[in-house]
Amino acid sequence: MRRTFRTALAALAVVGLLAPAAPAADKIRVVATIPDLKALTEEVGGKLVDVEGLARGTQNAHELEIRPSLMLKLRRADLLIENGLELDSWADVAVQGANNPNIVRGAPGRVDVSRGIQVLEVPSTRVDRSMGDVHPLGNPHYSLDPGLAPIITQNIADALGRFAPEQRAEFEKNRQAFLARLDEAMARWTRALEPLKGARVVVYHPQWIYILTRFGLTQAATLEDRPGIPASPAHVTRVIRQMKDEKIKVLIVEPWNDMKLATRVADEAGAKAVVLASMVGGVKGADSYIGAIDHNVKALVTAMR
Ligand SMILES: [Zn+2]
């Protein structure tokens, strides 16, 4: 991490001479760490914001390499929207390199949208970080649950409203319009997943607990030993046996994870490995917030049919 940071800083000194593309002067310049938060900020901010994202949808958001291009995006940001719960703690490194006081930790422009979220899978004992567990504060992947979008968008609307109080009504109007569309989609998703209630699935990385819980599915096991820790051969054997014993038909895989291992496990267990969009843009066609969840719901229903 430290070496990456130094390399990136050195490169930034070179590219620093180039002016970043300037967004329209009167728009609020927002950077979001992950695509889900970029998509939701665009819904709330509408025409009043110019939003850039740092991680791409196909990446593992836990492990982002901090490149000078990311620091450039942050240099002129008014607000930085972050997921929190240590998913995107790499943002600190990028902010340090960007030298922008608006968005340092503690500044009003630094916005953690996990506020008010009831965090799942909080470890009962203190996690030893040296073991590499990437969910030390509980599961950070709450944005995958559309039922939590009202809270996330409220946090975003509050932050935009603090920055531009005269536009508060506009942000709230945008947010309500989005939530109305989300409500319609929610009814559709609930109907589609109703027959799968109580079904047990295995997941590769524990990224899915919020959406599974929302719709009444159960996470029976994870293919990773612990969050972020590759599966040991003994653990793989255990998971395959469990899937056979419990007749588990689906292994959910993230676009960035080891598809080869997932396919082998699914084959041996007589199940299917299904790639879901772990973030907006994670798979083809999942290019909006509602679109990504649409994709995930359809893929689950098809796989478990
Ligand atoms: Zn994770």
Coordinates of C-alpha atoms and ligand atoms in Angstrom, one line a residue:
M1 CA 0.0 0.0 0.0
R2 CA 2.7 2.5 1.1
R3 CA 4.8 1.8 -2.0
T4 CA 1.8 2.2 -4.3
F5 CA 1.1 5.5 -2.6
R6 CA 4.6 6.8 -3.2
T7 CA 4.7 5.7 -6.8
A8 CA 1.3 7.4 -7.3
L9 CA 2.5 10.6 -5.7
A10 CA 5.5 10.7 -7.9
A11 CA 3.4 10.2 -11.0
L12 CA 1.0 12.8 -9.8
A13 CA 3.8 15.3 -9.7
V14 CA 4.3 14.7 -13.4
V15 CA 0.7 14.7 -14.5
G16 CA -0.1 17.6 -12.2
L17 CA 0.9 19.9 -15.0
L18 CA -2.1 18.8 -17.0
A19 CA -5.3 20.5 -16.1
P20 CA -8.2 18.0 -15.3
A21 CA -11.3 18.4 -17.5
A22 CA -13.3 21.1 -15.9
P23 CA -17.0 20.4 -15.2
A24 CA -19.6 23.1 -15.7
A25 CA -18.6 25.9 -13.3
D26 CA -21.9 26.1 -11.4
K27 CA -22.4 22.4 -10.7
I28 CA -21.4 20.8 -7.4
R29 CA -18.4 18.6 -8.0
V30 CA -18.9 15.3 -6.3
V31 CA -16.7 12.2 -6.2
A32 CA -18.1 8.9 -5.1
T33 CA -15.9 6.0 -4.1
I34 CA -18.0 3.2 -5.6
P35 CA -20.4 3.1 -8.6
D36 CA -23.5 2.5 -6.5
L37 CA -23.0 5.7 -4.6
K38 CA -22.2 7.5 -7.9
A39 CA -25.5 6.3 -9.3
L40 CA -27.5 7.3 -6.2
T41 CA -25.8 10.7 -6.0
E42 CA -26.7 11.3 -9.7
E43 CA -30.3 10.4 -8.9
V44 CA -30.5 12.9 -6.0
G45 CA -28.3 15.6 -7.5
G46 CA -29.7 15.5 -11.0
K47 CA -28.6 18.4 -13.1
L48 CA -27.1 20.3 -10.2
V49 CA -24.2 17.9 -9.7
D50 CA -21.2 16.5 -11.7
V51 CA -20.3 13.1 -10.2
E52 CA -17.2 11.1 -10.8
G53 CA -16.6 7.6 -9.5
L54 CA -13.3 6.1 -8.3
A55 CA -13.8 2.3 -8.3
R56 CA -15.3 0.6 -11.4
G57 CA -18.2 -1.8 -11.2
T58 CA -16.1 -4.9 -12.1
Q59 CA -13.5 -4.2 -9.5
N60 CA -13.1 -5.6 -6.0
A61 CA -13.9 -2.4 -4.0
H62 CA -11.9 -3.6 -1.1
E63 CA -8.6 -3.5 -3.0
L64 CA -8.4 -0.4 -5.2
E65 CA -5.0 0.6 -6.5
I66 CA -4.6 4.3 -5.9
R67 CA -3.5 5.8 -9.2
P68 CA -2.7 9.4 -10.0
S69 CA -5.9 9.5 -12.1
L70 CA -8.0 9.0 -8.9
M71 CA -6.1 11.8 -7.1
L72 CA -6.8 14.1 -10.0
K73 CA -10.5 13.4 -9.8
L74 CA -10.4 14.4 -6.1
R75 CA -8.4 17.6 -6.5
R76 CA -11.3 19.9 -7.2
A77 CA -14.1 17.9 -5.5
D78 CA -16.5 19.8 -3.3
L79 CA -17.8 16.6 -1.8
L80 CA -16.5 13.0 -1.4
I81 CA -19.2 10.4 -0.9
E82 CA -17.9 7.3 0.8
N83 CA -19.4 3.9 1.7
G84 CA -17.6 3.6 5.1
L85 CA -17.3 0.5 7.3
E86 CA -13.7 0.3 5.9
L87 CA -14.8 -0.9 2.4
D88 CA -13.2 2.2 0.8
S89 CA -10.7 3.2 3.5
W90 CA -8.2 3.5 0.5
A91 CA -9.9 6.8 -0.2
D92 CA -7.7 8.3 2.6
V93 CA -4.6 7.6 0.6
A94 CA -6.1 9.1 -2.5
V95 CA -7.3 12.2 -0.6
Q96 CA -3.9 12.7 0.9
G97 CA -2.4 12.7 -2.6
A98 CA -5.1 15.0 -3.9
N99 CA -4.2 17.8 -1.4
N100 CA -7.9 19.0 -1.2
P101 CA -8.9 20.3 2.2
N102 CA -12.6 20.2 1.3
I103 CA -12.7 16.4 1.6
V104 CA -10.2 15.4 4.2
R105 CA -11.6 13.2 7.0
G106 CA -13.6 15.5 9.4
A107 CA -14.2 18.2 6.8
P108 CA -17.9 19.0 5.9
G109 CA -17.3 17.7 2.3
R110 CA -16.4 14.2 3.5
V111 CA -19.6 12.2 3.6
D112 CA -20.0 8.7 5.0
V113 CA -23.3 7.4 3.9
S114 CA -23.4 4.4 6.2
R115 CA -24.9 6.6 8.9
G116 CA -28.2 5.1 10.0
I117 CA -27.6 1.7 8.4
Q118 CA -28.2 -1.3 10.6
V119 CA -24.9 -3.1 10.0
L120 CA -25.1 -6.9 9.6
E121 CA -22.5 -9.5 10.4
V122 CA -20.7 -7.3 13.0
P123 CA -18.0 -9.6 14.5
S124 CA -18.8 -10.6 18.1
T125 CA -15.1 -10.4 19.0
R126 CA -12.5 -7.9 17.9
V127 CA -11.2 -8.9 14.5
D128 CA -7.4 -9.3 14.2
R129 CA -6.7 -7.2 11.2
S130 CA -3.3 -8.9 10.7
M131 CA -5.3 -12.0 9.7
G132 CA -6.5 -10.0 6.7
D133 CA -10.3 -10.0 7.4
V134 CA -11.7 -7.2 5.3
H135 CA -15.0 -6.8 7.2
P136 CA -13.7 -5.8 10.7
L137 CA -16.6 -3.5 11.4
G138 CA -19.3 -5.8 10.0
N139 CA -20.5 -6.3 6.4
P140 CA -20.0 -3.1 4.4
H141 CA -22.0 -4.1 1.2
Y142 CA -25.3 -2.5 2.3
S143 CA -25.8 -0.7 -1.0
L144 CA -26.8 -3.9 -2.7
D145 CA -30.1 -3.9 -0.7
P146 CA -32.6 -1.7 -2.5
G147 CA -34.5 -1.5 0.8
L148 CA -31.6 0.6 2.2
A149 CA -31.6 3.1 -0.7
P150 CA -34.0 5.5 1.2
I151 CA -31.4 5.8 4.0
I152 CA -28.4 6.2 1.7
T153 CA -30.2 8.8 -0.5
Q154 CA -31.3 10.7 2.6
N155 CA -27.6 10.9 3.7
I156 CA -26.7 12.1 0.2
A157 CA -29.5 14.7 0.0
D158 CA -28.5 16.0 3.5
A159 CA -24.9 16.4 2.3
L160 CA -25.8 18.1 -0.9
G161 CA -28.3 20.3 1.0
R162 CA -25.6 21.4 3.5
F163 CA -23.4 22.4 0.6
A164 CA -26.1 24.2 -1.4
P165 CA -28.9 25.0 1.0
E166 CA -30.8 27.0 -1.7
Q167 CA -31.2 23.8 -3.7
R168 CA -32.6 21.6 -0.9
A169 CA -36.1 21.4 -2.3
E170 CA -34.7 20.3 -5.7
F171 CA -32.6 17.5 -4.2
E172 CA -35.6 16.3 -2.2
K173 CA -37.8 16.4 -5.3
N174 CA -35.3 14.3 -7.2
R175 CA -34.9 11.9 -4.3
Q176 CA -38.7 11.4 -4.1
A177 CA -39.0 10.8 -7.8
F178 CA -36.2 8.2 -7.6
L179 CA -37.8 6.5 -4.6
A180 CA -41.1 6.3 -6.4
R181 CA -39.4 4.4 -9.3
L182 CA -37.6 2.2 -6.7
D183 CA -40.9 1.4 -5.0
E184 CA -42.4 0.1 -8.2
A185 CA -39.3 -2.0 -8.9
M186 CA -39.3 -3.2 -5.3
A187 CA -42.9 -4.6 -5.7
R188 CA -41.7 -6.4 -8.9
W189 CA -38.6 -7.9 -7.1
T190 CA -40.6 -9.0 -4.1
R191 CA -43.1 -10.8 -6.4
A192 CA -40.3 -12.5 -8.4
L193 CA -38.4 -13.7 -5.3
E194 CA -41.4 -14.7 -3.3
P195 CA -41.2 -18.4 -4.4
L196 CA -37.5 -18.5 -3.4
K197 CA -38.2 -17.6 0.2
G198 CA -36.2 -19.8 2.6
A199 CA -33.9 -21.0 -0.2
R200 CA -30.3 -21.5 0.8
V201 CA -27.4 -20.3 -1.3
V202 CA -23.6 -20.2 -1.0
V203 CA -21.7 -17.0 -1.8
Y204 CA -18.1 -16.6 -2.8
H205 CA -17.3 -13.3 -1.0
P206 CA -19.8 -12.4 1.7
Q207 CA -21.2 -9.5 -0.3
W208 CA -24.8 -10.4 -0.5
I209 CA -26.2 -10.7 3.0
Y210 CA -28.2 -7.5 2.9
I211 CA -30.1 -8.4 -0.3
L212 CA -30.5 -12.0 0.6
T213 CA -31.9 -11.1 4.0
R214 CA -34.2 -8.5 2.5
F215 CA -35.9 -11.1 0.3
G216 CA -35.9 -14.0 2.8
L217 CA -33.0 -16.1 1.3
T218 CA -30.4 -17.7 3.5
Q219 CA -26.6 -17.5 3.1
A220 CA -25.6 -21.1 4.0
A221 CA -21.8 -20.7 3.6
T222 CA -19.1 -18.5 2.0
L223 CA -16.5 -19.9 -0.3
E224 CA -13.9 -17.6 1.2
D225 CA -12.6 -18.9 4.6
R226 CA -13.2 -15.5 6.1
P227 CA -14.0 -12.1 4.4
G228 CA -11.2 -11.4 1.9
I229 CA -9.3 -14.6 2.7
P230 CA -9.0 -17.1 -0.1
A231 CA -10.5 -20.5 0.3
S232 CA -8.2 -23.2 1.7
P233 CA -8.5 -26.7 0.0
A234 CA -10.0 -28.1 3.2
H235 CA -12.6 -25.3 3.3
V236 CA -13.4 -25.9 -0.4
T237 CA -14.0 -29.6 0.3
R238 CA -16.2 -28.7 3.3
V239 CA -18.3 -26.3 1.2
I240 CA -18.8 -28.8 -1.6
R241 CA -19.9 -31.5 0.9
Q242 CA -22.3 -29.0 2.5
M243 CA -23.8 -28.0 -0.8
K244 CA -24.4 -31.7 -1.7
D245 CA -25.8 -32.6 1.7
E246 CA -28.2 -29.6 1.7
K247 CA -28.9 -29.7 -2.0
I248 CA -27.9 -26.1 -2.5
K249 CA -28.3 -25.2 -6.1
V250 CA -26.6 -21.8 -6.4
L251 CA -23.2 -20.4 -5.7
I252 CA -23.2 -16.6 -6.1
V253 CA -19.9 -15.2 -7.6
E254 CA -18.7 -11.6 -7.8
P255 CA -17.4 -10.4 -11.3
W256 CA -13.9 -9.9 -9.8
N257 CA -13.6 -13.2 -8.0
D258 CA -12.0 -16.5 -9.1
M259 CA -14.6 -17.9 -11.6
K260 CA -12.5 -21.0 -12.3
L261 CA -12.7 -22.1 -8.7
A262 CA -16.4 -21.1 -8.4
T263 CA -17.2 -23.2 -11.5
R264 CA -15.3 -26.2 -10.2
V265 CA -17.0 -26.0 -6.8
A266 CA -20.5 -25.6 -8.4
D267 CA -19.8 -28.5 -10.9
E268 CA -18.7 -30.9 -8.1
A269 CA -21.6 -29.9 -6.0
G270 CA -24.2 -30.3 -8.8
A271 CA -25.0 -26.6 -8.6
K272 CA -24.7 -23.5 -10.7
A273 CA -22.2 -20.6 -10.3
V274 CA -24.1 -17.4 -11.0
V275 CA -22.3 -14.0 -11.5
L276 CA -24.2 -11.2 -10.0
A277 CA -23.4 -7.4 -10.3
S278 CA -21.6 -6.8 -7.0
M279 CA -21.8 -3.1 -7.9
V280 CA -23.5 -1.0 -10.6
G281 CA -21.7 -1.7 -13.9
G282 CA -20.4 -5.1 -12.6
V283 CA -22.0 -7.0 -15.4
K284 CA -23.3 -6.1 -18.8
G285 CA -26.6 -4.3 -18.7
A286 CA -26.3 -3.5 -14.9
D287 CA -25.6 0.2 -15.6
S288 CA -28.0 1.9 -13.3
Y289 CA -28.9 1.3 -9.6
I290 CA -32.3 -0.2 -10.4
G291 CA -30.8 -1.9 -13.5
A292 CA -28.2 -3.7 -11.4
I293 CA -30.7 -5.0 -8.9
D294 CA -33.0 -6.0 -11.8
H295 CA -30.2 -8.0 -13.2
N296 CA -29.4 -9.7 -9.9
V297 CA -33.0 -10.6 -9.2
K298 CA -33.5 -12.1 -12.7
A299 CA -30.3 -14.0 -12.5
L300 CA -31.2 -15.5 -9.1
V301 CA -34.7 -16.5 -10.2
T302 CA -33.4 -18.1 -13.5
A303 CA -30.6 -20.0 -11.7
M304 CA -32.9 -21.4 -9.0
R305 CA -35.8 -22.3 -11.3
Ligands
ZN1 ZN -16.5 -7.4 1.3

